[in-house]
PDB file of C-alpha atoms in Angstrom:
ATOM      1  CA  PRO R 425     -14.459  -4.428  30.256  1.00  0.00           C
ATOM      2  CA  TRP R 426     -17.657  -5.455  28.489  1.00  0.00           C
ATOM      3  CA  ALA R 427     -18.675  -8.935  29.772  1.00  0.00           C
ATOM      4  CA  PRO R 428     -20.207 -11.420  27.576  1.00  0.00           C
ATOM      5  CA  SER R 429     -23.998 -12.684  28.474  1.00  0.00           C
ATOM      6  CA  MET R 430     -26.217 -15.140  27.035  1.00  0.00           C
ATOM      7  CA  ALA R 431     -28.882 -13.743  24.692  1.00  0.00           C
ATOM      8  CA  GLN R 432     -32.590 -14.944  24.475  1.00  0.00           C
ATOM      9  CA  HIS R 433     -33.336 -13.895  20.874  1.00  0.00           C
ATOM     10  CA  ASP R 434     -32.188 -15.780  17.732  1.00  0.00           C
ATOM     11  CA  THR R 435     -31.217 -12.569  15.783  1.00  0.00           C
ATOM     12  CA  PHE R 436     -30.713  -8.991  16.935  1.00  0.00           C
ATOM     13  CA  ARG R 437     -29.699  -5.500  15.574  1.00  0.00           C
ATOM     14  CA  LEU R 438     -26.114  -4.590  15.916  1.00  0.00           C
ATOM     15  CA  VAL R 439     -24.857  -1.022  15.270  1.00  0.00           C
ATOM     16  CA  LEU R 440     -21.363  -0.388  14.110  1.00  0.00           C
ATOM     17  CA  ARG R 441     -19.295   2.739  14.102  1.00  0.00           C
ATOM     18  CA  ASN R 442     -16.230   3.582  12.615  1.00  0.00           C
ATOM     19  CA  VAL R 443     -13.550   6.264  13.527  1.00  0.00           C
ATOM     20  CA  LYS R 444     -15.106   8.645  10.833  1.00  0.00           C
ATOM     21  CA  ARG R 445     -18.436   8.075  12.972  1.00  0.00           C
ATOM     22  CA  ASP R 446     -20.239   6.404  10.178  1.00  0.00           C
ATOM     23  CA  LEU R 447     -23.195   4.082  11.219  1.00  0.00           C
ATOM     24  CA  LEU R 448     -23.705   0.515   9.943  1.00  0.00           C
ATOM     25  CA  GLU R 449     -26.822  -1.109  11.371  1.00  0.00           C
ATOM     26  CA  LEU R 450     -27.032  -4.931  10.725  1.00  0.00           C
ATOM     27  CA  GLU R 451     -29.259  -7.888  11.600  1.00  0.00           C
ATOM     28  CA  VAL R 452     -27.044 -10.773  12.924  1.00  0.00           C
ATOM     29  CA  ASN R 453     -27.734 -14.277  14.472  1.00  0.00           C
ATOM     30  CA  ASN R 454     -26.749 -15.170  17.938  1.00  0.00           C
ATOM     31  CA  GLU R 455     -24.598 -17.887  16.500  1.00  0.00           C
ATOM     32  CA  ASP R 456     -22.553 -15.551  14.162  1.00  0.00           C
ATOM     33  CA  THR R 457     -19.006 -15.124  15.375  1.00  0.00           C
ATOM     34  CA  VAL R 458     -17.158 -11.918  15.257  1.00  0.00           C
ATOM     35  CA  GLY R 459     -15.183 -13.157  12.348  1.00  0.00           C
ATOM     36  CA  MET R 460     -18.389 -13.445  10.278  1.00  0.00           C
ATOM     37  CA  LEU R 461     -19.271 -10.209  11.268  1.00  0.00           C
ATOM     38  CA  LYS R 462     -15.971  -8.674   9.751  1.00  0.00           C
ATOM     39  CA  LEU R 463     -16.552 -10.261   6.301  1.00  0.00           C
ATOM     40  CA  ARG R 464     -19.923  -8.308   6.245  1.00  0.00           C
ATOM     41  CA  ILE R 465     -18.438  -5.108   7.314  1.00  0.00           C
ATOM     42  CA  SER R 466     -15.869  -5.618   4.608  1.00  0.00           C
ATOM     43  CA  GLU R 467     -18.486  -5.656   2.075  1.00  0.00           C
ATOM     44  CA  HIS R 468     -19.979  -2.641   3.221  1.00  0.00           C
ATOM     45  CA  TRP R 469     -16.879  -0.422   4.187  1.00  0.00           C
ATOM     46  CA  GLN R 470     -14.281  -2.106   2.164  1.00  0.00           C
ATOM     47  CA  VAL R 471     -11.963  -2.734   5.092  1.00  0.00           C
ATOM     48  CA  PRO R 472     -10.001  -6.043   4.601  1.00  0.00           C
ATOM     49  CA  THR R 473     -10.979  -8.202   7.614  1.00  0.00           C
ATOM     50  CA  THR R 474      -7.194  -8.755   8.532  1.00  0.00           C
ATOM     51  CA  PHE R 475      -7.162  -5.003   9.517  1.00  0.00           C
ATOM     52  CA  GLN R 476     -10.353  -4.558  11.295  1.00  0.00           C
ATOM     53  CA  LYS R 477     -10.260  -4.236  15.272  1.00  0.00           C
ATOM     54  CA  LEU R 478     -13.871  -4.623  16.884  1.00  0.00           C
ATOM     55  CA  VAL R 479     -14.246  -2.947  20.157  1.00  0.00           C
ATOM     56  CA  LEU R 480     -17.136  -2.815  22.651  1.00  0.00           C
ATOM     57  CA  GLY R 481     -16.662  -0.959  25.520  1.00  0.00           C
ATOM     58  CA  SER R 482     -13.192  -1.218  26.304  1.00  0.00           C
ATOM     59  CA  ALA R 483     -13.032  -5.111  25.165  1.00  0.00           C
ATOM     60  CA  VAL R 484     -11.587  -5.947  22.002  1.00  0.00           C
ATOM     61  CA  LEU R 485     -13.779  -8.877  20.331  1.00  0.00           C
ATOM     62  CA  GLY R 486     -12.162 -11.916  19.357  1.00  0.00           C
ATOM     63  CA  ASP R 487     -13.004 -13.397  16.039  1.00  0.00           C
ATOM     64  CA  THR R 488     -14.317 -16.635  17.109  1.00  0.00           C
ATOM     65  CA  THR R 489     -16.671 -15.523  19.803  1.00  0.00           C
ATOM     66  CA  ARG R 490     -20.385 -15.729  19.275  1.00  0.00           C
ATOM     67  CA  LEU R 491     -22.267 -12.276  18.763  1.00  0.00           C
ATOM     68  CA  GLY R 492     -25.019 -13.611  21.030  1.00  0.00           C
ATOM     69  CA  GLU R 493     -22.928 -13.563  23.964  1.00  0.00           C
ATOM     70  CA  TYR R 494     -22.607  -9.892  23.949  1.00  0.00           C
ATOM     71  CA  ALA R 495     -26.419  -9.218  23.574  1.00  0.00           C
ATOM     72  CA  GLU R 496     -28.946  -8.161  26.181  1.00  0.00           C
ATOM     73  CA  ASN R 497     -32.613  -8.955  25.534  1.00  0.00           C
ATOM     74  CA  GLY R 498     -31.870  -9.081  21.873  1.00  0.00           C
ATOM     75  CA  VAL R 499     -29.871  -5.939  21.469  1.00  0.00           C
ATOM     76  CA  LEU R 500     -26.614  -4.319  22.247  1.00  0.00           C
ATOM     77  CA  PRO R 501     -26.413  -1.574  24.644  1.00  0.00           C
ATOM     78  CA  GLN R 502     -23.971   0.501  22.860  1.00  0.00           C
ATOM     79  CA  PRO R 503     -22.227   0.394  18.977  1.00  0.00           C
ATOM     80  CA  VAL R 504     -19.403  -1.584  18.258  1.00  0.00           C
ATOM     81  CA  VAL R 505     -16.451   0.273  16.894  1.00  0.00           C
ATOM     82  CA  MET R 506     -14.301  -0.469  13.998  1.00  0.00           C
ATOM     83  CA  VAL R 507     -10.913   0.584  14.056  1.00  0.00           C
ATOM     84  CA  ILE R 508      -8.650  -0.086  11.154  1.00  0.00           C
ATOM     85  CA  SER R 509      -5.187  -1.389  12.572  1.00  0.00           C
ATOM     86  CA  SER R 510      -2.324  -2.748  10.789  1.00  0.00           C
ATOM     87  CA  ASP R 511      -0.140  -3.809  13.490  1.00  0.00           C
ATOM     88  CA  ALA R 512      -0.432  -7.344  13.163  1.00  0.00           C
ATOM     89  CA  VAL R 513       0.297  -7.088   9.231  1.00  0.00           C
ATOM     90  CA  MET R 514       3.273  -4.950   9.849  1.00  0.00           C
ATOM     91  CA  ARG R 515       4.553  -7.663  12.110  1.00  0.00           C
ATOM     92  CA  ASP R 516       4.403 -10.362   9.588  1.00  0.00           C
ATOM     93  CA  LEU R 517       6.562  -8.281   7.161  1.00  0.00           C
ATOM     94  CA  GLU R 518       9.393  -9.086   9.412  1.00  0.00           C
ATOM     95  CA  HIS R 519       8.405 -12.640   9.901  1.00  0.00           C
ATOM     96  CA  ARG R 520      11.050 -15.319   9.160  1.00  0.00           C
ATOM     97  CA  ASN R 521       8.405 -17.202   6.885  1.00  0.00           C
ATOM     98  CA  LYS R 522       8.473 -15.861   3.145  1.00  0.00           C
ATOM     99  CA  GLU R 523       4.781 -16.847   2.660  1.00  0.00           C
ATOM    100  CA  ARG R 524       3.928 -14.830   5.799  1.00  0.00           C
ATOM    101  CA  ARG R 525       5.686 -11.683   4.403  1.00  0.00           C
ATOM    102  CA  MET R 526       4.033 -12.179   1.044  1.00  0.00           C
ATOM    103  CA  ARG R 527       0.481 -12.409   2.305  1.00  0.00           C
ATOM    104  CA  ALA R 528       1.125  -9.340   4.324  1.00  0.00           C
ATOM    105  CA  LEU R 529       2.546  -7.499   1.231  1.00  0.00           C
ATOM    106  CA  ARG R 530      -0.839  -8.432  -0.625  1.00  0.00           C
ATOM    107  CA  ALA R 531      -2.761  -7.615   2.468  1.00  0.00           C
ATOM    108  CA  LEU R 532      -1.281  -4.214   2.457  1.00  0.00           C
ATOM    109  CA  ALA R 533      -1.880  -3.533  -1.093  1.00  0.00           C
ATOM    110  CA  GLU R 534      -5.617  -4.648  -0.615  1.00  0.00           C
ATOM    111  CA  LEU R 535      -6.112  -2.020   2.333  1.00  0.00           C
ATOM    112  CA  GLY R 536      -5.183   0.441  -0.205  1.00  0.00           C
ATOM    113  CA  PRO R 537      -4.502   4.325   0.797  1.00  0.00           C
ATOM    114  CA  ARG R 538      -6.078   4.043   4.071  1.00  0.00           C
ATOM    115  CA  GLY R 539      -2.853   2.615   5.331  1.00  0.00           C
ATOM    116  CA  GLY R 540      -1.074   6.178   4.705  1.00  0.00           C
ATOM    117  CA  ASP R 541       2.636   6.880   4.604  1.00  0.00           C
ATOM    118  CA  ALA R 542       3.667   4.289   7.256  1.00  0.00           C
ATOM    119  CA  VAL R 543       2.674   1.326   5.130  1.00  0.00           C
ATOM    120  CA  ILE R 544       4.561   2.608   2.206  1.00  0.00           C
ATOM    121  CA  ASP R 545       7.686   3.171   4.354  1.00  0.00           C
ATOM    122  CA  ALA R 546       7.287  -0.493   5.512  1.00  0.00           C
ATOM    123  CA  VAL R 547       6.835  -1.805   2.239  1.00  0.00           C
ATOM    124  CA  ALA R 548       9.523   0.177   0.444  1.00  0.00           C
ATOM    125  CA  PRO R 549      12.603  -1.876   1.764  1.00  0.00           C
ATOM    126  CA  PHE R 550      11.062  -4.964   0.071  1.00  0.00           C
ATOM    127  CA  LEU R 551      11.748  -3.327  -3.368  1.00  0.00           C
ATOM    128  CA  GLU R 552      15.375  -4.329  -2.500  1.00  0.00           C
ATOM    129  CA  HIS R 553      14.777  -7.820  -1.830  1.00  0.00           C
ATOM    130  CA  ASN R 554      16.994 -10.431  -3.622  1.00  0.00           C
ATOM    131  CA  GLU R 555      13.749 -12.560  -4.903  1.00  0.00           C
ATOM    132  CA  GLU R 556      11.824 -10.940  -7.875  1.00  0.00           C
ATOM    133  CA  ASP R 557       8.373 -11.880  -6.836  1.00  0.00           C
ATOM    134  CA  VAL R 558       8.885 -10.396  -3.481  1.00  0.00           C
ATOM    135  CA  ARG R 559       9.922  -7.150  -5.184  1.00  0.00           C
ATOM    136  CA  ARG R 560       6.898  -7.341  -7.463  1.00  0.00           C
ATOM    137  CA  ALA R 561       4.565  -7.646  -4.555  1.00  0.00           C
ATOM    138  CA  ALA R 562       6.146  -4.421  -3.054  1.00  0.00           C
ATOM    139  CA  VAL R 563       5.472  -2.569  -6.220  1.00  0.00           C
ATOM    140  CA  MET R 564       2.031  -3.546  -6.228  1.00  0.00           C
ATOM    141  CA  GLY R 565       1.763  -2.648  -2.411  1.00  0.00           C
ATOM    142  CA  ILE R 566       3.120   0.668  -2.987  1.00  0.00           C
ATOM    143  CA  ALA R 567       1.039   1.161  -6.150  1.00  0.00           C
ATOM    144  CA  HIS R 568      -2.124   0.574  -3.991  1.00  0.00           C
ATOM    145  CA  SER R 569      -1.043   2.064  -1.002  1.00  0.00           C
ATOM    146  CA  ALA R 570      -0.321   5.592  -2.542  1.00  0.00           C
ATOM    147  CA  GLY R 571      -2.448   5.885  -5.851  1.00  0.00           C
ATOM    148  CA  LYS R 572      -1.539   8.550  -8.514  1.00  0.00           C
ATOM    149  CA  GLY R 573       0.481  11.238  -7.399  1.00  0.00           C
ATOM    150  CA  HIS R 574       1.554  10.588  -3.908  1.00  0.00           C
ATOM    151  CA  THR R 575       4.669  12.626  -3.292  1.00  0.00           C
ATOM    152  CA  HIS R 576       6.081  11.029  -0.582  1.00  0.00           C
ATOM    153  CA  ALA R 577       5.744   7.537  -2.331  1.00  0.00           C
ATOM    154  CA  ILE R 578       7.156   9.054  -5.407  1.00  0.00           C
ATOM    155  CA  ARG R 579      10.308  10.326  -3.267  1.00  0.00           C
ATOM    156  CA  VAL R 580      10.653   7.207  -1.661  1.00  0.00           C
ATOM    157  CA  VAL R 581      10.723   4.888  -4.616  1.00  0.00           C
ATOM    158  CA  SER R 582      12.690   7.321  -6.841  1.00  0.00           C
ATOM    159  CA  ALA R 583      15.579   6.882  -4.296  1.00  0.00           C
ATOM    160  CA  LYS R 584      15.786   3.160  -5.318  1.00  0.00           C
ATOM    161  CA  LEU R 585      16.826   4.344  -8.992  1.00  0.00           C
ATOM    162  CA  SER R 586      20.314   4.558  -7.787  1.00  0.00           C
ATOM    163  CA  HIS R 587      20.520   1.024  -6.109  1.00  0.00           C
ATOM    164  CA  PRO R 588      23.401  -0.943  -7.385  1.00  0.00           C
ATOM    165  CA  ASP R 589      21.309  -3.880  -8.170  1.00  0.00           C
ATOM    166  CA  GLU R 590      19.418  -3.998 -11.664  1.00  0.00           C
ATOM    167  CA  GLY R 591      16.343  -5.727 -10.184  1.00  0.00           C
ATOM    168  CA  VAL R 592      16.068  -2.930  -7.481  1.00  0.00           C
ATOM    169  CA  ARG R 593      16.284  -0.331 -10.076  1.00  0.00           C
ATOM    170  CA  ARG R 594      13.701  -2.306 -12.620  1.00  0.00           C
ATOM    171  CA  ALA R 595      11.319  -2.512  -9.449  1.00  0.00           C
ATOM    172  CA  ALA R 596      11.714   1.235  -8.768  1.00  0.00           C
ATOM    173  CA  VAL R 597      10.910   2.132 -12.578  1.00  0.00           C
ATOM    174  CA  GLU R 598       7.732  -0.302 -12.216  1.00  0.00           C
ATOM    175  CA  ALA R 599       6.715   1.476  -9.299  1.00  0.00           C
ATOM    176  CA  ILE R 600       7.062   5.077 -10.655  1.00  0.00           C
ATOM    177  CA  ALA R 601       4.924   3.940 -13.698  1.00  0.00           C
ATOM    178  CA  GLN R 602       2.230   2.870 -11.278  1.00  0.00           C
ATOM    179  CA  ILE R 603       2.151   5.886  -9.001  1.00  0.00           C
ATOM    180  CA  ALA R 604       3.116   8.796 -11.085  1.00  0.00           C
ATOM    181  CA  ASP R 605       0.953  10.358 -14.101  1.00  0.00           C
ATOM    182  CA  LYS R 606       2.451  11.883 -17.219  1.00  0.00           C
ATOM    183  CA  GLY R 607       3.812  15.398 -16.600  1.00  0.00           C
ATOM    184  CA  ASP R 608       4.012  14.523 -12.835  1.00  0.00           C
ATOM    185  CA  ASN R 609       5.880  17.531 -11.316  1.00  0.00           C
ATOM    186  CA  ASP R 610       7.079  15.305  -8.154  1.00  0.00           C
ATOM    187  CA  ALA R 611       7.959  12.574 -10.293  1.00  0.00           C
ATOM    188  CA  ILE R 612      10.116  14.329 -12.738  1.00  0.00           C
ATOM    189  CA  SER R 613      11.604  16.474 -10.283  1.00  0.00           C
ATOM    190  CA  ALA R 614      12.829  13.103  -8.228  1.00  0.00           C
ATOM    191  CA  VAL R 615      13.968  11.251 -11.479  1.00  0.00           C
ATOM    192  CA  VAL R 616      15.827  13.809 -13.390  1.00  0.00           C
ATOM    193  CA  PRO R 617      18.969  14.325 -10.925  1.00  0.00           C
ATOM    194  CA  HIS R 618      19.600  10.706 -11.537  1.00  0.00           C
ATOM    195  CA  LEU R 619      20.276  11.411 -15.029  1.00  0.00           C
ATOM    196  CA  ASP R 620      23.500  13.001 -13.898  1.00  0.00           C
ATOM    197  CA  HIS R 621      24.696   9.763 -11.613  1.00  0.00           C
ATOM    198  CA  ASN R 622      28.234   8.693 -12.397  1.00  0.00           C
ATOM    199  CA  GLU R 623      26.790   4.888 -12.734  1.00  0.00           C
ATOM    200  CA  ASN R 624      25.506   4.321 -16.384  1.00  0.00           C
ATOM    201  CA  ASP R 625      22.868   1.697 -15.305  1.00  0.00           C
ATOM    202  CA  VAL R 626      21.361   4.244 -13.158  1.00  0.00           C
ATOM    203  CA  ARG R 627      21.131   6.819 -15.732  1.00  0.00           C
ATOM    204  CA  ARG R 628      19.504   3.950 -17.928  1.00  0.00           C
ATOM    205  CA  ALA R 629      17.002   3.495 -15.022  1.00  0.00           C
ATOM    206  CA  ALA R 630      16.284   7.071 -14.989  1.00  0.00           C
ATOM    207  CA  VAL R 631      15.464   6.867 -18.749  1.00  0.00           C
ATOM    208  CA  ARG R 632      13.132   4.250 -18.338  1.00  0.00           C
ATOM    209  CA  ALA R 633      11.349   6.067 -15.626  1.00  0.00           C
ATOM    210  CA  LEU R 634      11.130   9.385 -17.502  1.00  0.00           C
ATOM    211  CA  ASP R 635       9.562   7.189 -20.415  1.00  0.00           C
ATOM    212  CA  HIS R 636       6.708   6.637 -18.254  1.00  0.00           C
ATOM    213  CA  VAL R 637       6.403  10.250 -16.754  1.00  0.00           C
ATOM    214  CA  ALA R 638       7.877  12.882 -19.147  1.00  0.00           C
ATOM    215  CA  GLU R 639       5.294  14.378 -21.602  1.00  0.00           C
ATOM    216  CA  LYS R 640       6.423  15.059 -25.264  1.00  0.00           C
ATOM    217  CA  SER R 641       8.455  18.392 -25.441  1.00  0.00           C
ATOM    218  CA  ASP R 642       8.572  18.774 -21.555  1.00  0.00           C
ATOM    219  CA  ASP R 643      10.982  21.457 -21.164  1.00  0.00           C
ATOM    220  CA  ARG R 644      12.047  20.171 -17.773  1.00  0.00           C
ATOM    221  CA  VAL R 645      13.494  17.329 -19.285  1.00  0.00           C
ATOM    222  CA  VAL R 646      14.355  18.373 -22.792  1.00  0.00           C
ATOM    223  CA  THR R 647      16.284  21.488 -21.888  1.00  0.00           C
ATOM    224  CA  PRO R 648      18.899  19.472 -19.743  1.00  0.00           C
ATOM    225  CA  MET R 649      19.205  16.851 -22.249  1.00  0.00           C
ATOM    226  CA  GLN R 650      19.830  19.388 -24.993  1.00  0.00           C
ATOM    227  CA  ALA R 651      22.684  20.822 -22.882  1.00  0.00           C
ATOM    228  CA  ARG R 652      24.162  17.366 -22.257  1.00  0.00           C
ATOM    229  CA  LEU R 653      24.406  16.767 -26.146  1.00  0.00           C
ATOM    230  CA  GLU R 654      27.625  18.814 -25.899  1.00  0.00           C
ATOM    231  CA  ASN R 655      29.245  16.919 -22.996  1.00  0.00           C
ATOM    232  CA  VAL R 656      32.714  15.802 -23.475  1.00  0.00           C
ATOM    233  CA  ASP R 657      31.654  12.335 -22.099  1.00  0.00           C
ATOM    234  CA  ALA R 658      30.252   9.978 -25.109  1.00  0.00           C
ATOM    235  CA  ALA R 659      28.489   8.131 -22.698  1.00  0.00           C
ATOM    236  CA  VAL R 660      26.497  11.241 -21.464  1.00  0.00           C
ATOM    237  CA  ARG R 661      25.850  12.270 -25.076  1.00  0.00           C
ATOM    238  CA  GLN R 662      24.478   9.008 -25.722  1.00  0.00           C
ATOM    239  CA  GLN R 663      22.315   8.885 -22.678  1.00  0.00           C
ATOM    240  CA  ALA R 664      21.034  12.460 -23.850  1.00  0.00           C
ATOM    241  CA  VAL R 665      20.047  11.337 -27.117  1.00  0.00           C
ATOM    242  CA  ARG R 666      18.173   8.303 -25.607  1.00  0.00           C
ATOM    243  CA  VAL R 667      16.151  10.816 -23.164  1.00  0.00           C
ATOM    244  CA  LEU R 668      15.246  13.077 -25.956  1.00  0.00           C
ATOM    245  CA  ALA R 669      14.093  10.160 -28.155  1.00  0.00           C
ATOM    246  CA  HIS R 670      11.664   9.018 -25.435  1.00  0.00           C
ATOM    247  CA  THR R 671      10.533  12.919 -24.586  1.00  0.00           C
TER     248      THR R 671
END
């Protein structure tokens, strides 16, 4: 492990490297802490400080450690490596304290697509939370983590359209609106089967979702709905009319 040592210079040059092998050179003060360095890294590489793990040799640098303790004759003999780690935030998603969970959801939203599918899978269950503000935070977390047209996120969120709770279905509709563009093939393919659900409320949620993603005169939606206009079930016919009105 890398052992701290006392530096003799007030400032020194510090080289950082990320896992993509991008390099960042900064001039730092001996009295600056690792936490202060993380703030500067977030400005350059847009990685929230919560997700930064800084490694020198085999040592993970603690936020309160002074940078000067690692310099020798005004330099660091090797680059500091910045790794993105969501472990601590993911643990906070399971914390008993609601505010800790909310901070974690907001932090994951700030991280954006760099969190990958693992973040989407971790946040998705919060769409089913019994409190609306938590569900809304989950919607934003998924929207920022997935971006537009993310197939996995669309599939995960669309599954919530059949949830028995209206608040969850509403959150799913809002999330689909955030992550799917008009005409998105994956979104339409995921939503259309819910039009045949035996619960009218689920069909209604699917209609709202299609209102966000179906383009005018889209045959993938119009054709099956026209067939439903002849259905013996009045509720099915009414639902078909409603869908066609939106497309």
